[in-house]
Tab-separated table of C-alpha atoms and ligand atoms in Angstrom:
chain	number	residue	atom	x	y	z
F	7	MET	CA	3.827	10.409	-16.326
F	8	ALA	CA	0.443	8.732	-16.595
F	9	ASP	CA	1.311	7.034	-19.901
F	10	GLN	CA	4.401	5.242	-18.704
F	11	PRO	CA	5.089	2.108	-20.778
F	12	THR	CA	5.348	-1.251	-19.050
F	13	GLY	CA	8.845	-2.634	-18.425
F	14	VAL	CA	10.834	0.477	-19.407
F	15	PRO	CA	12.714	2.196	-16.573
F	16	GLU	CA	12.209	5.909	-16.093
F	17	GLN	CA	14.680	7.976	-14.051
F	18	LEU	CA	12.593	10.186	-11.732
F	19	GLU	CA	15.497	11.918	-9.973
F	20	PRO	CA	19.219	11.133	-9.576
F	21	LEU	CA	18.698	8.387	-6.976
F	22	VAL	CA	15.299	7.046	-8.039
F	23	ALA	CA	14.048	5.197	-11.117
F	24	ARG	CA	10.768	3.358	-11.565
F	25	LEU	CA	9.596	0.517	-13.718
F	26	LEU	CA	5.972	-0.471	-14.309
F	27	ALA	CA	4.987	-4.146	-13.918
F	28	PRO	CA	2.486	-5.717	-16.369
F	29	ASN	CA	-0.356	-6.154	-13.861
F	30	PRO	CA	-2.944	-3.391	-14.417
F	31	SER	CA	-6.314	-3.912	-12.703
F	32	PRO	CA	-9.051	-1.888	-10.969
F	33	PHE	CA	-6.999	-2.429	-7.772
F	34	THR	CA	-3.477	-1.746	-9.049
F	35	ASN	CA	-4.213	1.189	-11.389
F	36	THR	CA	-1.691	0.892	-14.276
F	37	GLY	CA	0.196	-1.829	-12.370
F	38	THR	CA	2.815	-2.118	-9.631
F	39	GLN	CA	5.543	0.531	-9.736
F	40	VAL	CA	8.904	-1.019	-8.933
F	41	HIS	CA	11.439	1.535	-7.657
F	42	LEU	CA	15.191	1.295	-8.168
F	43	VAL	CA	17.214	3.321	-5.660
F	44	GLY	CA	20.891	4.202	-6.125
F	45	THR	CA	23.332	4.577	-9.005
F	46	THR	CA	26.359	2.309	-8.575
F	47	ASP	CA	24.630	-0.243	-6.346
F	48	LEU	CA	20.892	-0.567	-6.036
F	49	ALA	CA	17.924	-1.368	-3.889
F	50	VAL	CA	14.845	-2.680	-5.705
F	51	ILE	CA	11.653	-1.780	-3.833
F	52	ASP	CA	8.521	-3.940	-4.290
F	53	PRO	CA	9.662	-6.159	-7.184
F	54	GLY	CA	6.034	-7.027	-7.960
F	55	PRO	CA	4.415	-10.106	-9.521
F	56	ASP	CA	6.476	-13.163	-10.449
F	57	ASP	CA	6.146	-12.775	-14.211
F	58	PRO	CA	9.168	-13.914	-16.298
F	59	ASP	CA	8.958	-10.972	-18.732
F	60	HIS	CA	8.741	-8.563	-15.821
F	61	VAL	CA	11.731	-10.140	-14.038
F	62	ALA	CA	13.687	-9.900	-17.311
F	63	ALA	CA	12.734	-6.213	-17.586
F	64	MET	CA	13.987	-5.600	-14.027
F	65	LEU	CA	17.277	-7.322	-14.821
F	66	ARG	CA	17.681	-5.132	-17.939
F	67	ALA	CA	17.064	-2.038	-15.783
F	68	ILE	CA	19.572	-3.253	-13.170
F	69	ASP	CA	22.042	-3.657	-16.030
F	70	GLY	CA	24.632	-5.705	-14.185
F	71	ARG	CA	24.959	-3.348	-11.224
F	72	PRO	CA	25.159	-5.006	-7.792
F	73	VAL	CA	21.829	-5.224	-5.985
F	74	ALA	CA	22.353	-4.520	-2.281
F	75	ALA	CA	18.799	-5.422	-1.297
F	76	ILE	CA	15.418	-6.437	-2.631
F	77	VAL	CA	13.102	-4.423	-0.419
F	78	VAL	CA	9.458	-5.314	0.331
F	79	THR	CA	6.797	-2.996	1.836
F	80	HIS	CA	4.156	-5.698	2.422
F	81	THR	CA	3.270	-9.152	1.213
F	82	HIS	CA	0.262	-8.694	-1.040
F	83	ARG	CA	0.739	-10.715	-4.209
F	84	ASP	CA	1.177	-7.670	-6.431
F	85	HIS	CA	4.255	-6.617	-4.386
F	86	SER	CA	6.526	-9.404	-3.151
F	87	PRO	CA	6.420	-12.622	-5.285
F	88	ALA	CA	9.124	-11.532	-7.778
F	89	SER	CA	11.528	-11.130	-4.843
F	90	ARG	CA	12.480	-14.828	-5.130
F	91	ALA	CA	13.267	-14.819	-8.858
F	92	LEU	CA	15.194	-11.574	-8.478
F	93	ALA	CA	17.135	-12.930	-5.493
F	94	ARG	CA	18.060	-16.048	-7.495
F	95	ALA	CA	19.170	-13.938	-10.470
F	96	THR	CA	21.169	-11.351	-8.503
F	97	GLY	CA	22.158	-13.050	-5.239
F	98	ALA	CA	20.712	-10.092	-3.341
F	99	PRO	CA	19.054	-10.512	0.075
F	100	ILE	CA	15.315	-9.957	0.543
F	101	VAL	CA	14.835	-7.261	3.179
F	102	GLY	CA	11.818	-5.551	4.679
F	103	CYS	CA	8.480	-6.390	6.230
F	104	ALA	CA	7.792	-9.454	8.345
F	105	PRO	CA	6.107	-12.442	6.701
F	106	LEU	CA	2.363	-12.812	7.227
F	107	VAL	CA	0.533	-16.053	6.657
F	108	LEU	CA	-3.164	-15.419	6.497
F	109	ASP	CA	-6.073	-16.592	4.457
F	110	ASP	CA	-7.371	-13.459	2.838
F	111	LEU	CA	-11.089	-13.230	3.485
F	112	GLY	CA	-11.313	-10.136	1.336
F	113	PRO	CA	-12.551	-9.901	-2.222
F	114	ARG	CA	-9.305	-8.850	-3.871
F	115	ALA	CA	-7.924	-11.812	-5.735
F	116	ASP	CA	-4.717	-9.886	-6.406
F	117	ALA	CA	-4.508	-8.800	-2.777
F	118	SER	CA	-4.200	-12.249	-1.290
F	119	PHE	CA	-1.068	-12.766	0.738
F	120	ASP	CA	2.173	-14.118	-0.661
F	121	ARG	CA	2.597	-17.202	1.495
F	122	ASP	CA	6.062	-17.989	0.122
F	123	TYR	CA	7.627	-14.654	1.098
F	124	ALA	CA	10.852	-15.445	2.952
F	125	PRO	CA	12.901	-12.390	3.980
F	126	ASP	CA	16.609	-12.682	4.813
F	127	LEU	CA	16.309	-9.630	7.067
F	128	ILE	CA	13.214	-8.140	8.736
F	129	LEU	CA	13.392	-4.425	9.494
F	130	ALA	CA	11.645	-2.871	12.483
F	131	ASP	CA	10.536	0.750	12.641
F	132	GLY	CA	13.572	3.042	12.351
F	133	GLU	CA	16.003	0.340	11.211
F	134	SER	CA	17.857	0.975	7.981
F	135	ILE	CA	19.957	-0.487	5.197
F	136	GLY	CA	22.226	1.392	2.826
F	137	GLY	CA	24.399	1.429	-0.267
F	138	GLN	CA	26.633	3.941	-2.003
F	139	GLY	CA	25.009	7.343	-1.502
F	140	TRP	CA	21.683	6.055	-0.224
F	141	THR	CA	19.966	4.898	2.931
F	142	LEU	CA	16.532	3.341	3.299
F	143	VAL	CA	14.899	3.710	6.712
F	144	ALA	CA	11.877	1.569	7.588
F	145	VAL	CA	8.785	3.476	8.743
F	146	ALA	CA	6.260	1.078	10.257
F	147	THR	CA	2.835	1.946	8.830
F	148	PRO	CA	0.326	-0.809	9.697
F	149	GLY	CA	-3.271	-0.495	8.528
F	150	HIS	CA	-3.520	-1.553	4.876
F	151	THR	CA	-1.816	-4.700	6.191
F	152	SER	CA	-0.441	-5.306	9.673
F	153	ASN	CA	3.108	-5.774	8.335
F	154	HIS	CA	3.245	-2.705	6.085
F	155	LEU	CA	6.443	-0.633	5.989
F	156	CYS	CA	7.170	2.603	4.154
F	157	PHE	CA	10.826	3.398	3.380
F	158	ALA	CA	12.401	6.842	3.701
F	159	LEU	CA	15.319	7.885	1.494
F	160	PRO	CA	16.741	10.784	3.559
F	161	GLU	CA	19.331	11.731	0.886
F	162	ALA	CA	16.420	12.758	-1.378
F	163	GLY	CA	13.695	13.658	1.139
F	164	ALA	CA	11.618	10.908	-0.470
F	165	LEU	CA	9.314	8.308	1.057
F	166	PHE	CA	8.377	5.061	-0.703
F	167	THR	CA	4.820	4.587	0.518
F	168	GLY	CA	3.871	1.170	-0.915
F	169	ASP	CA	0.082	0.901	-0.636
F	170	HIS	CA	-0.209	3.058	2.490
F	171	VAL	CA	-0.619	6.358	0.621
F	172	MET	CA	-1.234	6.460	-3.117
F	173	GLY	CA	-2.011	9.432	-5.335
F	174	TRP	CA	-4.622	7.695	-7.481
F	175	SER	CA	-6.855	6.081	-4.830
F	176	THR	CA	-7.333	5.624	-1.119
F	177	SER	CA	-5.832	2.485	0.373
F	178	ILE	CA	-8.044	-0.584	0.840
F	179	VAL	CA	-8.354	-1.550	4.507
F	180	SER	CA	-9.774	-5.079	4.615
F	181	PRO	CA	-10.269	-6.815	7.982
F	182	PRO	CA	-9.203	-8.934	9.695
F	183	ASP	CA	-5.608	-8.028	8.826
F	184	GLY	CA	-6.484	-4.534	7.592
F	185	ASP	CA	-7.131	-2.262	10.574
F	186	MET	CA	-8.747	1.180	10.241
F	187	ALA	CA	-7.563	2.542	13.614
F	188	ALA	CA	-3.977	1.489	12.787
F	189	TYR	CA	-4.299	2.950	9.283
F	190	MET	CA	-5.453	6.330	10.629
F	191	ALA	CA	-2.610	6.318	13.183
F	192	SER	CA	-0.158	5.529	10.361
F	193	LEU	CA	-1.492	8.486	8.360
F	194	ASP	CA	-0.983	10.690	11.424
F	195	LYS	CA	2.546	9.335	11.688
F	196	LEU	CA	3.328	10.569	8.152
F	197	LEU	CA	1.957	14.016	9.030
F	198	GLN	CA	4.679	14.282	11.693
F	199	ARG	CA	7.350	13.838	8.980
F	200	ASP	CA	8.563	16.360	6.410
F	201	ASP	CA	9.116	14.230	3.311
F	202	ARG	CA	9.317	16.241	0.100
F	203	ILE	CA	7.804	13.618	-2.184
F	204	TYR	CA	6.094	10.220	-1.985
F	205	TYR	CA	6.685	7.400	-4.434
F	206	PRO	CA	3.715	5.011	-4.113
F	207	ALA	CA	3.612	1.472	-5.515
F	208	HIS	CA	0.629	2.416	-7.678
F	209	GLY	CA	0.089	5.712	-9.452
F	210	ASP	CA	2.226	8.791	-9.920
F	211	PRO	CA	4.574	10.425	-7.408
F	212	VAL	CA	2.893	12.710	-4.886
F	213	GLU	CA	4.536	16.125	-4.785
F	214	ARG	CA	2.532	17.740	-1.975
F	215	PRO	CA	2.304	14.748	0.313
F	216	GLN	CA	1.220	16.485	3.524
F	217	ARG	CA	-1.809	17.938	1.788
F	218	LEU	CA	-2.754	14.525	0.412
F	219	VAL	CA	-2.380	12.814	3.799
F	220	ARG	CA	-4.487	15.480	5.489
F	221	GLY	CA	-7.097	14.988	2.759
F	222	MET	CA	-7.079	11.226	3.319
F	223	LEU	CA	-7.550	11.620	7.060
F	224	GLY	CA	-10.429	14.005	6.351
F	225	HIS	CA	-11.902	11.552	3.841
F	226	ARG	CA	-11.907	8.718	6.375
F	227	LYS	CA	-13.456	10.920	9.048
F	228	GLN	CA	-16.103	11.903	6.503
F	229	ARG	CA	-16.805	8.208	5.764
F	230	GLU	CA	-17.074	7.547	9.487
F	231	GLY	CA	-19.511	10.466	9.838
F	232	GLN	CA	-21.619	9.063	6.970
F	233	ILE	CA	-21.817	5.673	8.682
F	234	LEU	CA	-22.835	7.269	11.969
F	235	ARG	CA	-25.547	9.330	10.258
F	236	LEU	CA	-26.905	6.234	8.483
F	237	LEU	CA	-26.924	4.174	11.683
F	238	GLY	CA	-28.432	7.135	13.545
F	239	ALA	CA	-31.403	6.832	11.182
F	240	GLY	CA	-31.755	3.110	11.955
F	241	ALA	CA	-29.926	-0.204	12.278
F	242	SER	CA	-28.555	-1.562	9.000
F	243	ASP	CA	-26.313	-4.168	7.396
F	244	ILE	CA	-23.076	-3.610	5.472
F	245	PRO	CA	-24.421	-4.032	1.897
F	246	ALA	CA	-27.162	-1.450	2.563
F	247	ILE	CA	-24.733	0.992	4.202
F	248	THR	CA	-22.220	0.595	1.368
F	249	GLU	CA	-24.903	1.084	-1.306
F	250	LYS	CA	-25.854	4.446	0.229
F	251	MET	CA	-22.258	5.585	0.772
F	252	TYR	CA	-20.698	4.641	-2.552
F	253	VAL	CA	-23.205	5.848	-5.134
F	254	GLY	CA	-22.015	5.210	-8.692
F	255	LEU	CA	-19.011	3.084	-7.705
F	256	ASP	CA	-17.539	0.651	-10.267
F	257	ARG	CA	-19.371	-2.614	-9.412
F	258	ARG	CA	-16.072	-4.507	-9.374
F	259	LEU	CA	-14.943	-2.329	-6.450
F	260	LEU	CA	-18.123	-2.789	-4.405
F	261	PRO	CA	-16.833	-5.793	-2.392
F	262	ALA	CA	-13.696	-3.813	-1.508
F	263	ALA	CA	-15.860	-0.860	-0.433
F	264	GLU	CA	-17.834	-3.235	1.813
F	265	ARG	CA	-14.544	-4.307	3.432
F	266	SER	CA	-13.713	-0.646	4.136
F	267	VAL	CA	-17.144	-0.115	5.700
F	268	LEU	CA	-16.550	-3.199	7.857
F	269	ALA	CA	-13.147	-1.780	8.877
F	270	HIS	CA	-14.818	1.467	9.977
F	271	LEU	CA	-17.547	-0.441	11.861
F	272	ILE	CA	-14.982	-2.550	13.727
F	273	ASP	CA	-13.106	0.629	14.694
F	274	LEU	CA	-16.367	2.271	15.874
F	275	ARG	CA	-17.336	-0.889	17.781
F	276	ASP	CA	-13.935	-1.015	19.495
F	277	ARG	CA	-14.473	2.602	20.546
F	278	GLY	CA	-17.880	1.702	22.026
F	279	ILE	CA	-19.838	3.832	19.533
F	280	VAL	CA	-21.697	1.098	17.621
F	281	THR	CA	-22.696	-2.506	18.335
F	282	GLU	CA	-23.345	-5.505	16.127
F	283	ALA	CA	-25.895	-8.275	16.335
F	284	GLY	CA	-25.324	-10.874	13.637
F	285	THR	CA	-25.071	-8.930	10.377
F	286	ILE	CA	-26.946	-5.903	11.754
F	287	TRP	CA	-25.096	-2.858	13.059
F	288	GLU	CA	-26.595	-0.107	15.208
F	289	MET	CA	-25.664	2.806	17.440
F	290	ALA	CA	-24.606	1.775	20.938
F	291	ALA	CA	-27.262	2.583	23.527
H	327	LIG	ZN1	-1.410	-4.086	-0.930
């Protein structure tokens, strides 16, 4: 499935199709995966960037069927902006996460927040919407962003994971809105569920999701251990810590890696394990 063409819908299982948006980047992998749920009436999850060709491709995939809801996991610009054009074209309501108006201090140009996102209905954890033969249940999963929701499709045992869990890469957690402690808790939350398959917004479906989530929790604990070992050897600043932790990383991803290190340091500081003085971090006495 790695060579999926842009703009052509692919039926993944009876209730789920996906369509790739034309926004590949080092942060989005091949681009944003839009998911269409249902057969006679549809939900469109994470409509993606507001690109006229992409909106036209979504309308071709919808093929005149009623759209019950345009569903949004979070308001990064590669996920929600097309919701307006699609709502105008179909009359469907925009449903999902709460709006967030923040200046993004992070390095991801494509991760800045969609300030114009205007939902008709905000779903809280456990609330649901439905159509013919399908239900989507919101699963609050803050961490990547504070407003992030996953959506469960109980009829298929599937979970649409947005940017919370992706098969191709770990999620970027960029403070101040990104929160490592919340992200770890949201990974734990998925471990308590028994979803059969995850459909992330970037990358291929994840067919053994529990194993992946356990691996991601382990990966973050490993990163935390690395930071503690480095600080145990002496006080340091974030660029120096990142350099030692992410050997051989694509230079374009280095600023994002520094944000993740900062997210870990804030978590460790809040737990009383490290302290900061200006740009220098050290073990708490
Ligand atoms: Zn995102």
